Coordinates of C-alpha atoms and ligand atoms in Angstrom, one line a residue:
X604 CA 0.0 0.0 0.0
X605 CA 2.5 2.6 1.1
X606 CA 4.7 1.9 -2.0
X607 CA 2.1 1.8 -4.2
X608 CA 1.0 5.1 -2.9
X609 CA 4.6 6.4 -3.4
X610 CA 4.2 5.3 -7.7
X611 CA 1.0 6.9 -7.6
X612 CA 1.8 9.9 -6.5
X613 CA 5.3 10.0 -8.8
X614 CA 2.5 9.4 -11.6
X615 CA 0.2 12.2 -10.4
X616 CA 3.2 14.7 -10.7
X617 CA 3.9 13.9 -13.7
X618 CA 0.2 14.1 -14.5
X619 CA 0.0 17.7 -13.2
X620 CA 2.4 19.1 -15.8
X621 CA 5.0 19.4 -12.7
X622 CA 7.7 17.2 -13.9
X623 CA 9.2 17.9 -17.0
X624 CA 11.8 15.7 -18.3
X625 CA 14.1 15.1 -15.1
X626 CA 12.4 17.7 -13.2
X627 CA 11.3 17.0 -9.1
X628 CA 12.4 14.7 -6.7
X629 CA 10.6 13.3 -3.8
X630 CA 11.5 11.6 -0.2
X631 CA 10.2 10.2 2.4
X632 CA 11.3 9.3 5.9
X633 CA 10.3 5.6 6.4
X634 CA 8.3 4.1 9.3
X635 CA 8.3 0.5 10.8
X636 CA 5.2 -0.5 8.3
X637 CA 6.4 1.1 5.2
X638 CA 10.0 -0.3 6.3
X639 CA 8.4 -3.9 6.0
X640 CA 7.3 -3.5 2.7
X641 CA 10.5 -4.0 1.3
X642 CA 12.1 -7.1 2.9
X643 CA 14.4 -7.9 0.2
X644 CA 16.4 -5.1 1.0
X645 CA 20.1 -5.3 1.9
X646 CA 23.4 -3.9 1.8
X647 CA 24.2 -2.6 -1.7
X648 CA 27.2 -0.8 -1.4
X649 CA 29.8 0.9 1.1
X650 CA 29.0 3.8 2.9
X651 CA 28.6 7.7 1.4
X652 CA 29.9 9.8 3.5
X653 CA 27.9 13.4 3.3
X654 CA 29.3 16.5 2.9
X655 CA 26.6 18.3 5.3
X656 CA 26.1 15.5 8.0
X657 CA 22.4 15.0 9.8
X658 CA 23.3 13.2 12.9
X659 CA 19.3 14.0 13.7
X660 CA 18.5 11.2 11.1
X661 CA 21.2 8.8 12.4
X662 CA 19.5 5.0 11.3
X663 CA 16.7 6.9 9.7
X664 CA 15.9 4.8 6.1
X665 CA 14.7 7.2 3.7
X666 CA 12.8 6.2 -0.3
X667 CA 14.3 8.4 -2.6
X668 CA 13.8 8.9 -6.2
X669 CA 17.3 9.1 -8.2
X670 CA 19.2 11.4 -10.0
X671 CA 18.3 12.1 -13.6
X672 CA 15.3 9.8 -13.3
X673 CA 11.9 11.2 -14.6
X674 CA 9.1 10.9 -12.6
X675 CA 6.7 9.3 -15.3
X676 CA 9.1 6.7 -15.3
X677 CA 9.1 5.5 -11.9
X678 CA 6.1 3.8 -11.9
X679 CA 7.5 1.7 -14.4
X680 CA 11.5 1.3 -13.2
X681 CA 10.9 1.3 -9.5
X682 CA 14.2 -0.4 -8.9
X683 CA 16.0 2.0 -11.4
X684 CA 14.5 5.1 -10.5
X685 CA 14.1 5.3 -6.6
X686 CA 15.8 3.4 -3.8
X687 CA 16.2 3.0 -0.1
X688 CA 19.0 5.2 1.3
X689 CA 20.1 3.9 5.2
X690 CA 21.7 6.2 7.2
X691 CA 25.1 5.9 8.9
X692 CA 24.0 6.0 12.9
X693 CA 25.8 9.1 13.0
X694 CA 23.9 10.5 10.3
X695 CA 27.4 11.5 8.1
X696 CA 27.3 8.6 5.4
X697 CA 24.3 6.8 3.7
X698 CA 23.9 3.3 1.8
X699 CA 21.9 2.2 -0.9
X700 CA 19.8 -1.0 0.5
X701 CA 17.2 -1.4 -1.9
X702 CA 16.7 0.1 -5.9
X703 CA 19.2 2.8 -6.9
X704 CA 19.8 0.0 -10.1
X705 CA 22.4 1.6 -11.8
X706 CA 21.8 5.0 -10.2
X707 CA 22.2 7.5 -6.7
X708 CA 19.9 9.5 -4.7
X709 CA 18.6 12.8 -6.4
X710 CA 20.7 15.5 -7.2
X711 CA 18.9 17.4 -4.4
X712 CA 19.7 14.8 -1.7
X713 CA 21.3 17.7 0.4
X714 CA 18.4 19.5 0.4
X715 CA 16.4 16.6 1.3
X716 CA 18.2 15.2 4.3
X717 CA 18.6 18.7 5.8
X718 CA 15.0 20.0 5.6
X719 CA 13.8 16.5 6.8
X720 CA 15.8 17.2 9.8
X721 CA 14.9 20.6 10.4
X722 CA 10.9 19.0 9.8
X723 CA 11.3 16.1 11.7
X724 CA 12.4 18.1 14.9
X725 CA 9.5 21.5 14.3
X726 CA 7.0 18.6 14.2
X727 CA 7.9 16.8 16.7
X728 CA 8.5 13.7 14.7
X729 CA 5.3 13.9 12.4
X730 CA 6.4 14.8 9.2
X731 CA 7.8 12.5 7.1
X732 CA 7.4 13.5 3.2
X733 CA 9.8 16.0 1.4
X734 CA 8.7 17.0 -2.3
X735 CA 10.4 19.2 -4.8
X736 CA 8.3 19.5 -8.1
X737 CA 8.2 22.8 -11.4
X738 CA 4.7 24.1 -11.3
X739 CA 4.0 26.1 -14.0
X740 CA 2.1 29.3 -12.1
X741 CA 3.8 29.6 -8.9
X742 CA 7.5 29.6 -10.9
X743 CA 6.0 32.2 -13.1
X744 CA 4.8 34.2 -10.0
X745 CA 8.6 34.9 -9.5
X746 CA 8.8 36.9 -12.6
X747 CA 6.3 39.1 -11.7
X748 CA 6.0 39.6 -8.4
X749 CA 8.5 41.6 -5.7
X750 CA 10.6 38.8 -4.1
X751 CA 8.8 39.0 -0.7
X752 CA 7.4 36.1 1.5
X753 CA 4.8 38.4 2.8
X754 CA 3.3 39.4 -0.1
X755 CA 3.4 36.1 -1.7
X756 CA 1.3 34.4 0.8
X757 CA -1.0 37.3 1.4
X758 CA -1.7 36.9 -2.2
X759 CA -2.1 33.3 -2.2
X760 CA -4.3 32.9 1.1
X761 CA -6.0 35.9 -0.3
X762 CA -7.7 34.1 -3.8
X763 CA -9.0 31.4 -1.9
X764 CA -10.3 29.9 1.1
X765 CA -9.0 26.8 0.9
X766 CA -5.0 28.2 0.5
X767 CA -4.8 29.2 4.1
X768 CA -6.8 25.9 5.2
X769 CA -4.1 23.5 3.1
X770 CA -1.1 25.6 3.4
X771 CA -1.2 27.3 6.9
X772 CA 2.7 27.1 7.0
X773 CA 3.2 29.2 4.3
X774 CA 5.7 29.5 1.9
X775 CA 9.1 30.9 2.0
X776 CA 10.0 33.0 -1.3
X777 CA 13.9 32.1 -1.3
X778 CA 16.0 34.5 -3.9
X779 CA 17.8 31.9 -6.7
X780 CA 20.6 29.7 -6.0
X781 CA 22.1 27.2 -8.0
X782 CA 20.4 24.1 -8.0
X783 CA 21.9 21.1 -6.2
X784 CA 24.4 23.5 -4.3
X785 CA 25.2 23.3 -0.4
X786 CA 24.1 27.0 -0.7
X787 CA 20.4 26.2 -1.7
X788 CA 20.4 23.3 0.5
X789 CA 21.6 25.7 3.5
X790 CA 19.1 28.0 2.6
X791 CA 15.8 25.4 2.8
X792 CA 16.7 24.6 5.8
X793 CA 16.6 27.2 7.0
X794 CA 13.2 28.8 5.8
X795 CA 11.6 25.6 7.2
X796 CA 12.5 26.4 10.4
X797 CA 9.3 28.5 9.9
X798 CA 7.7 27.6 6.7
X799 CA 6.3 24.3 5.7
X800 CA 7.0 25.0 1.6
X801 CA 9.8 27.3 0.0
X802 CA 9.7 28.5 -3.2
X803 CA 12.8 28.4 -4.9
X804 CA 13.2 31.5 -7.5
X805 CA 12.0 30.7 -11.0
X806 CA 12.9 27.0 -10.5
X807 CA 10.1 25.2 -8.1
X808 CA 8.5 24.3 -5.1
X809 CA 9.7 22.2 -1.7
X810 CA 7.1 21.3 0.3
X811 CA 6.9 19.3 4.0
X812 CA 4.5 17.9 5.1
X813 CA 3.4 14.7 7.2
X814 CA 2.0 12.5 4.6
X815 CA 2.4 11.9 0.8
X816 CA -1.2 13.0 0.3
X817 CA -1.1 16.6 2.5
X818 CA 2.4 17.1 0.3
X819 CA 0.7 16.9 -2.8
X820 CA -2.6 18.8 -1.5
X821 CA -0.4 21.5 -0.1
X822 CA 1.7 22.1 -3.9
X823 CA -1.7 21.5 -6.0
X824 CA -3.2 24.3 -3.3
X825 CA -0.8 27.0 -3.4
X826 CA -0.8 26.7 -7.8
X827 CA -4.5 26.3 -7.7
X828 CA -4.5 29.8 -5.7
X829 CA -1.6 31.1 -8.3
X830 CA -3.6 29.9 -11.5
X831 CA -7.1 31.7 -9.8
X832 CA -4.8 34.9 -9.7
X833 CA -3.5 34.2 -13.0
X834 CA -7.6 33.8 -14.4
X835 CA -8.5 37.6 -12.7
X836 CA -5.3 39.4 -14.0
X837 CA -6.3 38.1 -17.6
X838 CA -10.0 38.8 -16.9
X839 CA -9.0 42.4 -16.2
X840 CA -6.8 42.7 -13.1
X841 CA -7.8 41.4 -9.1
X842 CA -9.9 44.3 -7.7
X843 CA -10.8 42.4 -4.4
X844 CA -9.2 40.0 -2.4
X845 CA -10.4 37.7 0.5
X846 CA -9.2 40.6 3.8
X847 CA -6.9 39.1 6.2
X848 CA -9.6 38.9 8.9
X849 CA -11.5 36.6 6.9
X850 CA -8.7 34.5 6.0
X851 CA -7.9 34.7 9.7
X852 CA -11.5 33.5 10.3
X853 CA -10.7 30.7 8.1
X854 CA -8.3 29.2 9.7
X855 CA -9.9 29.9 13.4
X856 CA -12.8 27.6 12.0
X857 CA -10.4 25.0 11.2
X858 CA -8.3 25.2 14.6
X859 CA -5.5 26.4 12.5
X860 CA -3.0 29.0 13.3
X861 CA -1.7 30.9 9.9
X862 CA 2.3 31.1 9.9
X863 CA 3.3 34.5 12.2
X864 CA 4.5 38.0 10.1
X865 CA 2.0 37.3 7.3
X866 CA -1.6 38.9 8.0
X867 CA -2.3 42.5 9.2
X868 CA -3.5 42.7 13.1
X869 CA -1.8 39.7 14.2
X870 CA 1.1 41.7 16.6
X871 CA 3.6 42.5 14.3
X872 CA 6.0 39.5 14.0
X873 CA 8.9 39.3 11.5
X874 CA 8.2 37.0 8.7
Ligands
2HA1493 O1 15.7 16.6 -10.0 O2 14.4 19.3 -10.2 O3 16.2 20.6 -8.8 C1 15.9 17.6 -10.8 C2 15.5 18.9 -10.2 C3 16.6 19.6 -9.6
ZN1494 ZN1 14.1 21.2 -9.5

C-alpha cells in the first residue's frame, strides 16, 4: 500500500504538468510498516559519507527517487529510478539497500536530508514527506512579483479559502541559487524552520509535510490559488481580495494557526 502510494503519487506529478523531463524529486522518511514493505532489502554498497552530515537522522531509512530519473518513469523502473537510502548511525554517510539499479539518490539529496531534519524536529517527529516539483504558475509568479514572502502568501491565502486551510505554513519565497548546491540546500533549511513549503526562485517548489497526500494537496493548493490569480489578471486585473480577517476566520474555524508575520493585526511578527 504505502509503495504503491509512493508510484502513484510519482505518476500524479507527472500528470499535473509538474515534472518535465528530469524535473522534481521526492523523499520520504520511512516508518516500521512502510520499512516492512520491502524485505528484500540489503546492503548494496559501502557507505557515502555526506558532505553536510544530519546526525538528527542517524538510522533513519529514507525512499528516494534518483538522480536524472523522470518521474513518469518511476512507476514503471521502480528499482532503477528510486531506492532505499540507510543512514550511517551518525547521520554523516548513507547506503543504498534497496533500488538505486544503476543509479544515486537525487541531485537534491542535500536539500532533502537537511529539511527533513529541520521538519522532523518542528514537528515533533510527524512529518515525514519531502517533495520538490516545477509548477507552471507559482515559478511564473517569480517573474512578476517583488521577491517578498509576505506578499506572496498574502496573495495566495488571499484568492482562496481553501489556501490558508491546506497551506497554513506558508511558503518561504527564497532568492535563486544554484540548483543542487550546499548554498540552496543551507538556505531550505533554514526557511523551514518557519515555513512548511519554499519557493525556490524561477525553479520550483519544496514542500513538507506529514504525509504523501497533504504534500501533494499543499503544492496543488498553493498553484491552484496562483492559476485563480492568473484567471482575474487576464480577466482584467484582481480588484478584491479575500481581507486578512477573513482568511484569519478561516483558519480559526479549522483550529488552525496561519504562519506569524504574514496577516495584518496579528502583533507584528517578522516573517
Ligand atoms: O531533480 O528538479 O532541482 C531535478 C531537479 C533539480
Ligand atoms: Zn528542481
Amino acid at each position: 500500500m504505502f509503495f504503491d502510494d509512493f508510484l502513484r503519487l510519482t505518476d500524479d506529478m507527472a500528470r499535473e504538468g509538474w515534472a518535465e523531463a528530469n524535473a522534481g524529486n521526492l523523499s520520504i522518511r520511512l516508518d516500521g510498516d512502510a520499512l516492512a514493505q520491502f524485505p528484500d532489502r540489503q546492503c548494496r554498497g559501502p557507505w557515502i559519507p555526506l558532505a553536510q552530515p544530519v546526525p538528527d537522522l542517524g538510522g533513519e531509512t529514507l525512499l528516494v527517487t534518483a538522480k536524472g530519473c523522470q518521474l513518469r518513469n518511476v512507476s514503471h523502473a521502480p528499482r532503477r529510478d528510486c531506492g532505499l537510502a540507510e543512514l550511517r548511525a551518525d547521520g554523516g554517510a548513507y547506503r543504498p539497500v534497496w533500488g538505486f539499479e544503476g543509479t544515486a539518490p537525487t541531485s537534491e539529496l542535500a536539500a532533502h536530508l537537511l529539511s527533513h531534519q529541520v521538519r522532523l524536529r518542528r514537528s515533533g517527529g510527524a512529518e515525514r514527506v519531502i517533495l520538490h516539483t516545477h509548477p507552471v504558475t507559482l515559478i511564473a509568479l517569480c517573474h512578476v512579483l517583488e521577491p517578498d514572502t509576505r506578499q506572496l502568501n498574502r496573495l495566495l491565502w488571499g484568492m482562496h479559502p481553501e489556501a490558508v486551510s491546506l497551506f497554513p505554513g506558508g511558503i518561504a519565497y527564497l532568492p535563486f541559487a544554484i540548483p543542487g548546491s550546499a548554498e540552496i540546500a543551507r538556505a531550505t533549511c533554514e526557511a523551514f524552520e518557519t515555513y512548511s513549503m519554499v519557493l525556490w526562485e524561477y525553479h520550483g517548489i519544496f514542500a513538507s509535510a506529514d504525509t504523501m497526500d497533504r504534500a501533494f494537496g499543499m503544492v496543488q493548493a498553493a498553484e491552484k490559488a496562483a492559476r485563480i490569480y492568473q484567471t482575474a489578471c487576464a480577466l482584467g486585473g484582481v480588484r478584491r481580495v479575500l481581507p486578512d480577517d477573513a482568511i484569519a476566520a478561516v483558519a480559526a474555524s479549522l483550529r488552525l494557526t496561519p504562519v506569524a508575520g504574514i496577516l495584518d493585526g496579528e502583533g507584528g511578527h517578522g516573517a
